[in-house]
Coordinates of C-alpha atoms and ligand atoms in Angstrom, one line a residue:
X1 CA 4.1 -17.8 -10.7
X2 CA 2.9 -17.8 -7.2
X3 CA 1.0 -14.4 -7.8
X4 CA -2.8 -14.7 -7.4
X5 CA -3.5 -13.5 -11.4
X6 CA -6.4 -11.3 -12.1
X7 CA -9.0 -13.8 -13.6
X8 CA -9.3 -15.7 -10.6
X9 CA -9.8 -12.4 -8.6
X10 CA -12.8 -11.5 -11.2
X11 CA -14.5 -14.7 -10.6
X12 CA -15.4 -13.5 -6.9
X13 CA -17.2 -10.8 -8.4
X14 CA -20.9 -11.0 -7.1
X15 CA -20.0 -14.1 -4.8
X16 CA -17.8 -13.2 -2.2
X17 CA -16.2 -10.0 -1.0
X18 CA -12.5 -9.4 -1.4
X19 CA -10.1 -7.4 0.4
X20 CA -6.8 -4.9 -0.3
X21 CA -4.8 -3.0 1.9
X22 CA -1.9 -0.8 1.3
X23 CA 1.5 -1.9 1.8
X24 CA 4.9 0.0 1.4
X25 CA 7.8 -2.0 2.9
X26 CA 9.2 -5.3 3.7
X27 CA 7.7 -5.3 7.3
X28 CA 4.0 -4.9 6.1
X29 CA 4.4 -6.8 2.9
X30 CA 5.8 -9.9 4.9
X31 CA 2.6 -9.5 6.8
X32 CA 0.0 -9.2 4.3
X33 CA 1.4 -12.0 2.4
X34 CA 1.0 -14.2 5.3
X35 CA -2.8 -12.9 6.0
X36 CA -5.6 -13.7 4.1
X37 CA -6.0 -10.3 2.3
X38 CA -6.5 -10.8 -1.5
X39 CA -4.4 -7.5 -2.8
X40 CA -1.8 -5.1 -1.7
X41 CA -1.8 -1.4 -3.0
X42 CA 1.5 0.4 -2.9
X43 CA -0.5 3.5 -3.0
X44 CA 0.9 6.9 -3.1
X45 CA -0.5 7.4 0.5
X46 CA 3.2 6.3 0.8
X47 CA 3.9 10.2 1.0
X48 CA 1.5 10.6 3.9
X49 CA 2.0 7.3 5.7
X50 CA 6.0 6.8 5.6
X51 CA 7.5 10.1 3.9
X52 CA 5.8 12.6 6.3
X53 CA 4.4 14.7 3.6
X54 CA 1.1 16.3 4.1
X55 CA -0.5 14.9 0.8
X56 CA 0.0 12.6 -1.8
X57 CA 1.5 14.9 -4.4
X58 CA 5.4 15.1 -3.8
X59 CA 5.7 11.3 -4.4
X60 CA 7.7 10.8 -7.5
X61 CA 8.0 7.9 -10.0
X62 CA 11.4 6.5 -8.6
X63 CA 10.2 6.4 -5.1
X64 CA 7.0 4.5 -5.9
X65 CA 9.3 2.0 -7.9
X66 CA 11.5 1.7 -4.8
X67 CA 8.8 1.0 -2.5
X68 CA 6.9 -1.3 -4.9
X69 CA 9.8 -3.5 -5.6
X70 CA 10.7 -3.8 -1.9
X71 CA 6.7 -5.3 -1.7
X72 CA 7.0 -7.6 -4.5
X73 CA 10.1 -9.1 -3.2
X74 CA 8.6 -9.7 -0.1
X75 CA 4.7 -10.4 -1.1
X76 CA 4.9 -13.2 -3.9
X77 CA 1.7 -14.5 -3.8
X78 CA -0.9 -11.6 -3.7
X79 CA -1.8 -9.2 -6.7
X80 CA 0.1 -5.8 -6.0
X81 CA -1.1 -2.5 -7.4
X82 CA 0.9 0.2 -7.8
X83 CA -0.4 3.7 -8.0
X84 CA 1.2 6.2 -10.7
X85 CA 2.1 9.1 -8.8
X86 CA 1.1 13.0 -9.4
X87 CA 2.6 14.3 -12.4
X88 CA 3.6 11.1 -14.2
X89 CA 0.5 11.0 -16.3
X90 CA 0.0 14.3 -18.3
X91 CA -1.3 15.3 -21.7
X92 CA 1.1 13.5 -23.5
X93 CA 0.3 9.9 -23.8
X94 CA 3.3 8.5 -25.5
X95 CA 5.3 9.5 -22.1
X96 CA 2.4 8.0 -20.3
X97 CA 2.8 4.8 -21.8
X98 CA 6.5 5.2 -21.4
X99 CA 6.2 5.9 -17.7
X100 CA 3.7 3.1 -16.9
X101 CA 5.9 0.2 -18.8
X102 CA 8.6 1.7 -16.6
X103 CA 6.5 1.3 -13.5
X104 CA 5.0 -2.0 -14.3
X105 CA 8.3 -3.6 -15.5
X106 CA 10.8 -1.9 -12.6
X107 CA 8.3 -2.8 -9.6
X108 CA 7.4 -6.3 -10.5
X109 CA 3.7 -5.4 -9.7
X110 CA 0.7 -7.3 -11.0
X111 CA -0.9 -4.0 -12.2
X112 CA -1.1 -0.2 -12.1
X113 CA -3.7 2.0 -10.8
X114 CA -4.5 5.8 -12.3
X115 CA -6.5 8.4 -10.8
X116 CA -9.1 10.1 -13.1
X117 CA -10.8 9.6 -16.1
X118 CA -9.6 12.2 -18.5
X119 CA -9.4 11.7 -22.3
X120 CA -5.4 11.2 -21.8
X121 CA -6.2 8.8 -19.2
X122 CA -8.5 6.8 -21.2
X123 CA -6.1 6.9 -24.1
X124 CA -3.2 5.8 -22.2
X125 CA -5.2 2.7 -20.7
X126 CA -6.2 2.0 -24.4
X127 CA -2.7 1.9 -25.5
X128 CA -1.7 -0.5 -22.0
X129 CA -4.4 -3.0 -21.7
X130 CA -3.4 -4.8 -25.3
X131 CA 0.3 -4.6 -24.4
X132 CA -0.7 -6.6 -21.1
X133 CA -0.3 -4.2 -18.7
X134 CA -3.5 -4.5 -16.3
X135 CA -4.8 -1.3 -15.4
X136 CA -7.3 -0.2 -12.2
X137 CA -8.9 3.4 -12.6
X138 CA -9.7 5.4 -9.8
X139 CA -12.8 8.1 -9.3
X140 CA -14.7 9.4 -6.7
X141 CA -12.5 11.5 -4.5
X142 CA -9.0 11.8 -6.0
X143 CA -6.1 12.7 -3.4
X144 CA -4.0 13.9 -6.3
X145 CA -6.6 16.6 -7.3
X146 CA -7.3 17.8 -3.5
X147 CA -6.2 21.2 -4.5
X148 CA -9.3 21.6 -6.8
X149 CA -11.7 19.6 -5.2
X150 CA -11.3 19.6 -1.6
X151 CA -12.1 17.1 0.7
X152 CA -15.6 15.9 -0.5
X153 CA -17.8 12.8 -0.7
X154 CA -18.9 12.4 -4.4
X155 CA -22.1 11.3 -5.8
X156 CA -24.5 13.2 -3.8
X157 CA -26.3 15.2 -6.7
X158 CA -28.3 13.4 -9.8
X159 CA -25.4 14.8 -12.0
X160 CA -22.6 13.7 -9.9
X161 CA -24.1 10.4 -10.2
X162 CA -24.6 10.4 -13.6
X163 CA -21.0 11.5 -14.0
X164 CA -19.7 8.7 -11.9
X165 CA -21.5 6.3 -13.6
X166 CA -20.2 7.4 -17.0
X167 CA -16.6 7.6 -15.9
X168 CA -16.8 4.2 -14.4
X169 CA -18.3 2.7 -17.8
X170 CA -15.7 4.6 -19.7
X171 CA -12.8 2.9 -17.6
X172 CA -14.4 -0.2 -18.4
X173 CA -14.7 0.2 -22.0
X174 CA -10.8 1.6 -22.0
X175 CA -9.9 -1.6 -20.5
X176 CA -9.7 -1.4 -16.5
X177 CA -10.4 -4.7 -14.8
X178 CA -10.8 -2.7 -11.5
X179 CA -11.8 0.7 -10.5
X180 CA -11.4 2.3 -7.1
X181 CA -14.4 4.1 -5.6
X182 CA -13.1 6.5 -3.1
X183 CA -15.7 8.6 -1.1
X184 CA -18.5 7.8 -2.9
X185 CA -22.1 8.0 -1.6
X186 CA -22.9 4.2 -0.5
X187 CA -26.1 3.9 -3.1
X188 CA -23.8 5.1 -6.2
X189 CA -21.0 2.8 -5.5
X190 CA -23.6 0.0 -5.5
X191 CA -25.0 1.1 -8.7
X192 CA -21.7 1.3 -10.2
X193 CA -20.7 -1.8 -9.0
X194 CA -24.0 -3.6 -10.2
X195 CA -23.5 -1.7 -13.7
X196 CA -19.8 -3.0 -14.5
X197 CA -17.8 -6.4 -14.9
X198 CA -15.2 -4.9 -13.5
X199 CA -14.1 -5.3 -9.6
X200 CA -15.3 -1.9 -7.7
X201 CA -12.6 -1.5 -4.7
X202 CA -14.2 0.7 -2.3
X203 CA -12.8 3.1 0.2
X204 CA -15.3 5.2 2.1
X205 CA -17.8 4.0 -0.1
X206 CA -20.1 1.7 1.8
X207 CA -21.0 -2.1 1.6
X208 CA -21.9 -2.4 -2.0
X209 CA -18.8 -2.8 -3.4
X210 CA -16.7 -5.8 -4.6
X211 CA -13.5 -5.1 -2.7
X212 CA -13.0 -3.1 0.7
X213 CA -9.8 -1.1 0.5
X214 CA -8.2 0.6 3.5
X215 CA -5.0 2.2 4.4
X216 CA -3.0 -0.4 6.4
X217 CA -1.4 2.4 8.8
X218 CA -5.3 3.4 9.6
X219 CA -6.5 -0.1 10.2
X220 CA -3.4 -0.8 12.5
X221 CA -3.5 2.4 14.4
X222 CA -0.1 3.7 13.1
X223 CA -0.8 7.0 12.6
X224 CA -2.0 10.0 14.8
X225 CA -4.3 12.7 14.5
X226 CA -8.0 12.8 13.0
X227 CA -9.3 9.5 11.2
X228 CA -11.7 9.7 8.6
X229 CA -15.1 8.3 9.6
X230 CA -14.9 4.9 7.6
X231 CA -12.0 3.7 9.0
X232 CA -12.2 1.1 11.6
X233 CA -9.0 0.3 13.8
X234 CA -8.2 -3.2 14.6
X235 CA -5.3 -2.4 16.8
X236 CA -3.3 0.6 18.7
X237 CA 0.3 0.1 17.1
X238 CA 1.4 3.7 17.8
X239 CA 0.5 3.4 21.0
X240 CA 2.1 0.3 21.9
X241 CA 5.6 1.1 20.0
X242 CA 5.3 4.7 22.2
X243 CA 5.1 2.4 25.4
X244 CA 7.6 -0.3 24.4
X245 CA 10.4 2.7 23.5
X246 CA 9.5 4.5 26.9
X247 CA 9.8 1.1 28.8
X248 CA 13.1 0.4 27.4
X249 CA 14.3 3.8 27.9
X250 CA 13.3 3.5 31.7
X251 CA 15.1 0.2 32.0
X252 CA 18.2 1.8 30.6
X253 CA 18.4 4.8 32.8
X254 CA 17.7 2.4 35.9
X255 CA 20.4 -0.2 34.9
X256 CA 17.6 -2.8 34.4
X257 CA 18.7 -3.1 30.7
X258 CA 21.1 -4.9 29.7
X259 CA 20.7 -7.6 32.4
X260 CA 23.5 -10.4 32.8
X261 CA 21.8 -12.4 30.0
X262 CA 21.5 -10.0 27.6
X263 CA 25.5 -9.2 27.9
X264 CA 28.5 -11.3 26.8
X265 CA 30.6 -12.5 29.7
X266 CA 34.2 -13.6 29.7
X267 CA 34.0 -17.1 30.3
X268 CA 37.8 -17.1 31.7
X269 CA 38.2 -15.7 34.9
X270 CA 41.4 -13.9 34.4
X271 CA 42.2 -12.0 31.2
X272 CA 44.6 -13.5 29.0
X273 CA 46.1 -12.4 25.9
X274 CA 45.5 -14.6 23.0
X275 CA 48.7 -15.8 22.8
X276 CA 48.3 -16.9 26.2
X277 CA 45.1 -18.8 25.6
X278 CA 44.4 -22.7 24.4
X279 CA 42.7 -22.9 21.0
X280 CA 39.6 -24.4 23.0
X281 CA 39.9 -21.0 24.8
X282 CA 40.2 -18.6 21.7
X283 CA 37.4 -20.3 20.0
X284 CA 34.9 -19.1 22.9
X285 CA 35.8 -15.6 22.7
X286 CA 34.7 -15.3 19.1
X287 CA 31.4 -17.2 19.8
X288 CA 28.4 -15.4 18.7
X289 CA 25.7 -14.4 19.9
Ligands
KIV301 O1 -2.6 5.7 -2.3 C1 -3.9 5.0 -1.8 O2 -3.6 4.2 -0.8 C2 -5.1 4.9 -2.5 C3 -6.0 4.0 -1.5 C4 -6.3 5.0 -0.4 C5 -7.2 3.7 -2.4 O3 -5.4 5.2 -3.4

């Protein structure tokens, strides 16, 4: 197995920062596998970045498995985490365990990620970890619960801080090896990081976490619209791609594309039927490209 395994990643805690980016297809996975990033998350942000939805909620189990399979096929050296989508984890723990095992097995991922710290989620994790299924928790802002919570920064009050610390501890006790801290006040994220042995994977949660994660499309400028303030863009691929498409259309319209070198010419000046051609001439006509 070429994939980096969890014990090796855990050794970095408190030593040096780790990184994680989302990826949903072969293009992303190939780039990320070649990069120095440590983990890839096949997140349910798939719904927003790839499927054109306005939330993560419509993503199905089949869709996340389909995308995760592509990513694990193309990124063979990184730890790939896969999100359990909205509705796949409910009150029925036996069903949760069954669905989780299905995603783990069919996707080829190295770990599952689950939003929330309800008693059903904790019991599900308690069942899965002894079976060899690594689980990453997710607290703070949980996009799957956006209809109830709204978009909010968590950990601003003492009771919220206390609740977050307790949730992190419960997830660790249940068996999680890591936990996503999304949009949590920086000093609370730091406190959680210092209070657990798990890796804390922060997004919009400041410097004090073990691992920084971002959505690949945000980092590369592959999205339009308002960006959360924690995003730093390192490229403007949306703009570059739009300009490239428009340049090509202009070239086609002005007969500047294709050039002679981008077309195939008949090497024989006069057109002959295939019966009239020598074997050598015939071979030239099928030469490709
Ligand atoms: O689904 C996702 O991409 C995530 C990250 C934003 C952490 O959960």
